[in-house]
Tab-separated table of N, CA and C in Angstrom:
chain	number	residue	atom	x	y	z
A	1201	MET	N	-24.656	14.699	-7.120
A	1201	MET	CA	-23.617	15.567	-7.618
A	1201	MET	C	-24.289	16.856	-8.101
A	1202	PRO	N	-23.672	18.011	-7.790
A	1202	PRO	CA	-24.253	19.268	-8.254
A	1202	PRO	C	-24.349	19.297	-9.774
A	1203	PRO	N	-25.340	20.017	-10.319
A	1203	PRO	CA	-25.551	20.018	-11.764
A	1203	PRO	C	-24.373	20.574	-12.566
A	1204	ASN	N	-23.565	21.458	-11.984
A	1204	ASN	CA	-22.446	22.031	-12.730
A	1204	ASN	C	-21.129	21.256	-12.522
A	1205	ALA	N	-21.175	20.202	-11.714
A	1205	ALA	CA	-19.964	19.406	-11.459
A	1205	ALA	C	-19.714	18.451	-12.615
A	1206	ARG	N	-18.451	18.209	-12.872
A	1206	ARG	CA	-18.068	17.264	-13.918
A	1206	ARG	C	-17.328	16.091	-13.283
A	1207	GLN	N	-17.466	14.955	-13.884
A	1207	GLN	CA	-16.746	13.785	-13.410
A	1207	GLN	C	-15.496	13.597	-14.246
A	1208	LEU	N	-14.427	13.239	-13.564
A	1208	LEU	CA	-13.189	12.923	-14.250
A	1208	LEU	C	-13.182	11.445	-14.585
A	1209	GLU	N	-12.831	11.128	-15.778
A	1209	GLU	CA	-12.684	9.731	-16.152
A	1209	GLU	C	-11.193	9.416	-16.124
A	1210	LEU	N	-10.784	8.568	-15.180
A	1210	LEU	CA	-9.379	8.236	-15.030
A	1210	LEU	C	-9.059	6.961	-15.791
A	1211	LYS	N	-7.934	6.981	-16.465
A	1211	LYS	CA	-7.490	5.815	-17.214
A	1211	LYS	C	-6.141	5.378	-16.682
A	1212	ASP	N	-5.844	4.128	-16.851
A	1212	ASP	CA	-4.563	3.588	-16.434
A	1212	ASP	C	-3.495	4.093	-17.392
A	1213	THR	N	-2.620	4.977	-16.903
A	1213	THR	CA	-1.598	5.557	-17.774
A	1213	THR	C	-0.334	4.708	-17.836
A	1214	VAL	N	-0.240	3.710	-16.968
A	1214	VAL	CA	0.960	2.876	-16.939
A	1214	VAL	C	0.861	1.745	-17.949
A	1215	GLY	N	-0.332	1.352	-18.282
A	1215	GLY	CA	-0.511	0.246	-19.210
A	1215	GLY	C	-1.208	-0.901	-18.517
A	1216	GLY	N	-1.332	-1.983	-19.217
A	1216	GLY	CA	-2.032	-3.140	-18.675
A	1216	GLY	C	-1.250	-3.788	-17.555
A	1217	HIS	N	-1.951	-4.288	-16.589
A	1217	HIS	CA	-1.326	-4.995	-15.475
A	1217	HIS	C	-1.032	-6.424	-15.899
A	1218	ARG	N	0.158	-6.877	-15.638
A	1218	ARG	CA	0.565	-8.199	-16.086
A	1218	ARG	C	0.703	-9.147	-14.904
A	1219	GLY	N	-0.197	-9.042	-13.950
A	1219	GLY	CA	-0.133	-9.853	-12.741
A	1219	GLY	C	-0.159	-11.341	-13.007
A	1220	ALA	N	-0.964	-11.774	-13.961
A	1220	ALA	CA	-1.049	-13.208	-14.254
A	1220	ALA	C	0.286	-13.724	-14.780
A	1221	GLU	N	1.002	-12.879	-15.513
A	1221	GLU	CA	2.289	-13.296	-16.079
A	1221	GLU	C	3.409	-13.255	-15.047
A	1222	THR	N	3.353	-12.290	-14.130
A	1222	THR	CA	4.455	-12.098	-13.189
A	1222	THR	C	4.180	-12.682	-11.815
A	1223	GLY	N	2.945	-13.083	-11.556
A	1223	GLY	CA	2.592	-13.595	-10.237
A	1223	GLY	C	2.347	-12.491	-9.227
A	1224	SER	N	2.253	-11.249	-9.689
A	1224	SER	CA	2.004	-10.133	-8.794
A	1224	SER	C	0.525	-9.767	-8.820
A	1225	SER	N	0.131	-8.955	-7.862
A	1225	SER	CA	-1.256	-8.505	-7.772
A	1225	SER	C	-1.285	-7.028	-7.468
A	1226	ARG	N	-2.393	-6.379	-7.782
A	1226	ARG	CA	-2.614	-4.986	-7.414
A	1226	ARG	C	-3.355	-4.960	-6.091
A	1227	TYR	N	-2.983	-4.030	-5.247
A	1227	TYR	CA	-3.691	-3.834	-3.993
A	1227	TYR	C	-4.019	-2.365	-3.866
A	1228	SER	N	-5.283	-2.073	-3.730
A	1228	SER	CA	-5.731	-0.694	-3.594
A	1228	SER	C	-5.725	-0.296	-2.126
A	1229	ALA	N	-5.488	0.978	-1.888
A	1229	ALA	CA	-5.607	1.512	-0.542
A	1229	ALA	C	-7.101	1.686	-0.252
A	1230	THR	N	-7.533	1.154	0.855
A	1230	THR	CA	-8.945	1.206	1.223
A	1230	THR	C	-9.143	2.106	2.447
A	1231	ILE	N	-10.382	2.377	2.770
A	1231	ILE	CA	-10.691	3.142	3.973
A	1231	ILE	C	-10.179	2.392	5.199
A	1232	ARG	N	-10.317	1.077	5.167
A	1232	ARG	CA	-9.804	0.260	6.282
A	1232	ARG	C	-8.294	0.473	6.437
A	1233	HIS	N	-7.570	0.510	5.336
A	1233	HIS	CA	-6.130	0.748	5.413
A	1233	HIS	C	-5.849	2.123	6.026
A	1234	GLY	N	-6.657	3.110	5.677
A	1234	GLY	CA	-6.504	4.437	6.268
A	1234	GLY	C	-6.717	4.419	7.765
A	1235	ASP	N	-7.730	3.658	8.206
A	1235	ASP	CA	-7.976	3.517	9.644
A	1235	ASP	C	-6.791	2.845	10.336
A	1236	LEU	N	-6.240	1.816	9.694
A	1236	LEU	CA	-5.088	1.121	10.263
A	1236	LEU	C	-3.854	2.032	10.302
A	1237	LEU	N	-3.701	2.872	9.286
A	1237	LEU	CA	-2.589	3.832	9.264
A	1237	LEU	C	-2.642	4.757	10.472
A	1238	ALA	N	-3.844	5.178	10.827
A	1238	ALA	CA	-4.009	6.103	11.949
A	1238	ALA	C	-3.558	5.468	13.263
A	1239	ARG	N	-3.616	4.140	13.353
A	1239	ARG	CA	-3.231	3.439	14.583
A	1239	ARG	C	-1.813	2.887	14.544
A	1240	LEU	N	-1.134	3.019	13.426
A	1240	LEU	CA	0.211	2.473	13.268
A	1240	LEU	C	1.223	3.336	14.018
A	1241	THR	N	2.117	2.685	14.761
A	1241	THR	CA	3.171	3.446	15.435
A	1241	THR	C	4.087	4.066	14.385
A	1242	VAL	N	4.704	5.161	14.734
A	1242	VAL	CA	5.471	5.911	13.748
A	1242	VAL	C	6.962	5.582	13.852
A	1243	ALA	N	7.352	4.395	13.442
A	1243	ALA	CA	8.776	4.064	13.357
A	1243	ALA	C	9.303	4.516	12.000
A	1244	SER	N	8.441	4.476	10.987
A	1244	SER	CA	8.817	4.923	9.642
A	1244	SER	C	8.060	6.196	9.315
A	1245	ARG	N	8.762	7.178	8.857
A	1245	ARG	CA	8.129	8.447	8.494
A	1245	ARG	C	7.765	8.501	7.010
A	1246	HIS	N	8.052	7.443	6.292
A	1246	HIS	CA	7.742	7.406	4.866
A	1246	HIS	C	6.298	6.928	4.667
A	1247	PRO	N	5.425	7.785	4.126
A	1247	PRO	CA	4.014	7.417	3.997
A	1247	PRO	C	3.791	6.183	3.128
A	1248	PHE	N	4.570	6.008	2.069
A	1248	PHE	CA	4.384	4.842	1.206
A	1248	PHE	C	4.775	3.565	1.940
A	1249	ASP	N	5.860	3.606	2.716
A	1249	ASP	CA	6.253	2.440	3.517
A	1249	ASP	C	5.154	2.091	4.504
A	1250	ARG	N	4.598	3.108	5.146
A	1250	ARG	CA	3.541	2.867	6.134
A	1250	ARG	C	2.310	2.238	5.484
A	1251	LEU	N	1.982	2.688	4.273
A	1251	LEU	CA	0.849	2.103	3.552
A	1251	LEU	C	1.141	0.644	3.208
A	1252	LEU	N	2.346	0.357	2.744
A	1252	LEU	CA	2.717	-1.035	2.452
A	1252	LEU	C	2.612	-1.905	3.697
A	1253	ILE	N	3.020	-1.367	4.828
A	1253	ILE	CA	2.975	-2.116	6.083
A	1253	ILE	C	1.544	-2.476	6.451
A	1254	VAL	N	0.633	-1.489	6.439
A	1254	VAL	CA	-0.748	-1.805	6.824
A	1254	VAL	C	-1.412	-2.721	5.804
A	1255	GLN	N	-1.098	-2.574	4.523
A	1255	GLN	CA	-1.659	-3.484	3.525
A	1255	GLN	C	-1.152	-4.902	3.757
A	1256	ALA	N	0.133	-5.054	4.035
A	1256	ALA	CA	0.693	-6.381	4.281
A	1256	ALA	C	0.069	-7.007	5.524
A	1257	LEU	N	-0.080	-6.230	6.586
A	1257	LEU	CA	-0.689	-6.755	7.805
A	1257	LEU	C	-2.149	-7.129	7.588
A	1258	ASP	N	-2.888	-6.271	6.908
A	1258	ASP	CA	-4.317	-6.495	6.703
A	1258	ASP	C	-4.608	-7.609	5.705
A	1259	GLU	N	-3.783	-7.723	4.666
A	1259	GLU	CA	-4.047	-8.683	3.590
A	1259	GLU	C	-3.241	-9.973	3.735
A	1260	GLY	N	-2.398	-10.060	4.766
A	1260	GLY	CA	-1.589	-11.252	4.956
A	1260	GLY	C	-0.500	-11.401	3.901
A	1261	LEU	N	0.135	-10.284	3.537
A	1261	LEU	CA	1.145	-10.276	2.489
A	1261	LEU	C	2.547	-10.225	3.090
A	1262	THR	N	3.538	-10.544	2.275
A	1262	THR	CA	4.944	-10.451	2.654
A	1262	THR	C	5.595	-9.363	1.817
A	1263	ILE	N	6.436	-8.555	2.457
A	1263	ILE	CA	7.125	-7.471	1.779
A	1263	ILE	C	8.533	-7.926	1.417
A	1264	LEU	N	8.943	-7.668	0.195
A	1264	LEU	CA	10.301	-7.934	-0.274
A	1264	LEU	C	11.045	-6.607	-0.279
A	1265	THR	N	12.085	-6.494	0.557
A	1265	THR	CA	12.799	-5.222	0.681
A	1265	THR	C	14.188	-5.428	1.261
A	1266	SER	N	15.015	-4.417	1.110
A	1266	SER	CA	16.298	-4.379	1.808
A	1266	SER	C	16.306	-3.214	2.802
A	1267	ASP	N	15.177	-2.527	2.906
A	1267	ASP	CA	15.038	-1.358	3.773
A	1267	ASP	C	14.770	-1.805	5.211
A	1268	ARG	N	15.690	-1.521	6.090
A	1268	ARG	CA	15.568	-1.942	7.495
A	1268	ARG	C	14.508	-1.141	8.261
A	1269	ALA	N	13.884	-0.166	7.637
A	1269	ALA	CA	12.818	0.600	8.295
A	1269	ALA	C	11.604	-0.276	8.603
A	1270	PHE	N	11.511	-1.445	7.969
A	1270	PHE	CA	10.387	-2.335	8.198
A	1270	PHE	C	10.579	-3.218	9.436
A	1271	GLU	N	11.790	-3.270	9.983
A	1271	GLU	CA	12.091	-4.153	11.111
A	1271	GLU	C	11.213	-3.938	12.343
A	1272	PRO	N	10.904	-2.700	12.746
A	1272	PRO	CA	10.119	-2.514	13.974
A	1272	PRO	C	8.671	-3.014	13.885
A	1273	TYR	N	8.192	-3.283	12.704
A	1273	TYR	CA	6.799	-3.684	12.532
A	1273	TYR	C	6.688	-5.204	12.482
A	1274	ARG	N	5.571	-5.710	12.891
A	1274	ARG	CA	5.344	-7.161	12.846
A	1274	ARG	C	4.766	-7.562	11.500
A	1275	VAL	N	5.521	-7.301	10.468
A	1275	VAL	CA	5.076	-7.597	9.124
A	1275	VAL	C	6.053	-8.617	8.526
A	1276	PRO	N	5.552	-9.633	7.826
A	1276	PRO	CA	6.447	-10.603	7.194
A	1276	PRO	C	7.309	-9.925	6.136
A	1277	VAL	N	8.612	-10.154	6.223
A	1277	VAL	CA	9.559	-9.530	5.285
A	1277	VAL	C	10.506	-10.606	4.748
A	1278	VAL	N	10.757	-10.552	3.455
A	1278	VAL	CA	11.838	-11.307	2.835
A	1278	VAL	C	12.905	-10.277	2.540
A	1279	TRP	N	14.057	-10.427	3.151
A	1279	TRP	CA	15.120	-9.436	3.011
A	1279	TRP	C	15.878	-9.678	1.716
A	1280	ALA	N	15.976	-8.638	0.915
A	1280	ALA	CA	16.663	-8.720	-0.371
A	1280	ALA	C	18.075	-8.196	-0.280
């Protein structure tokens, strides 16, 4: 790092994650997910939906949604 560069210290502004209590987990976007995004067909133009799709495909997750934009993808969905 250049001598005049400063590092930002990021803190969780939302609060503590309660995954153990709710049965949920955090999933970070990885470089692999970015690579998968580049190869994903563009049925959905929503970047967050596309990220959820590649994470679900890569991590073996199921998406809970009522949004029919997920239908064209081969991702497990529980329709709400």
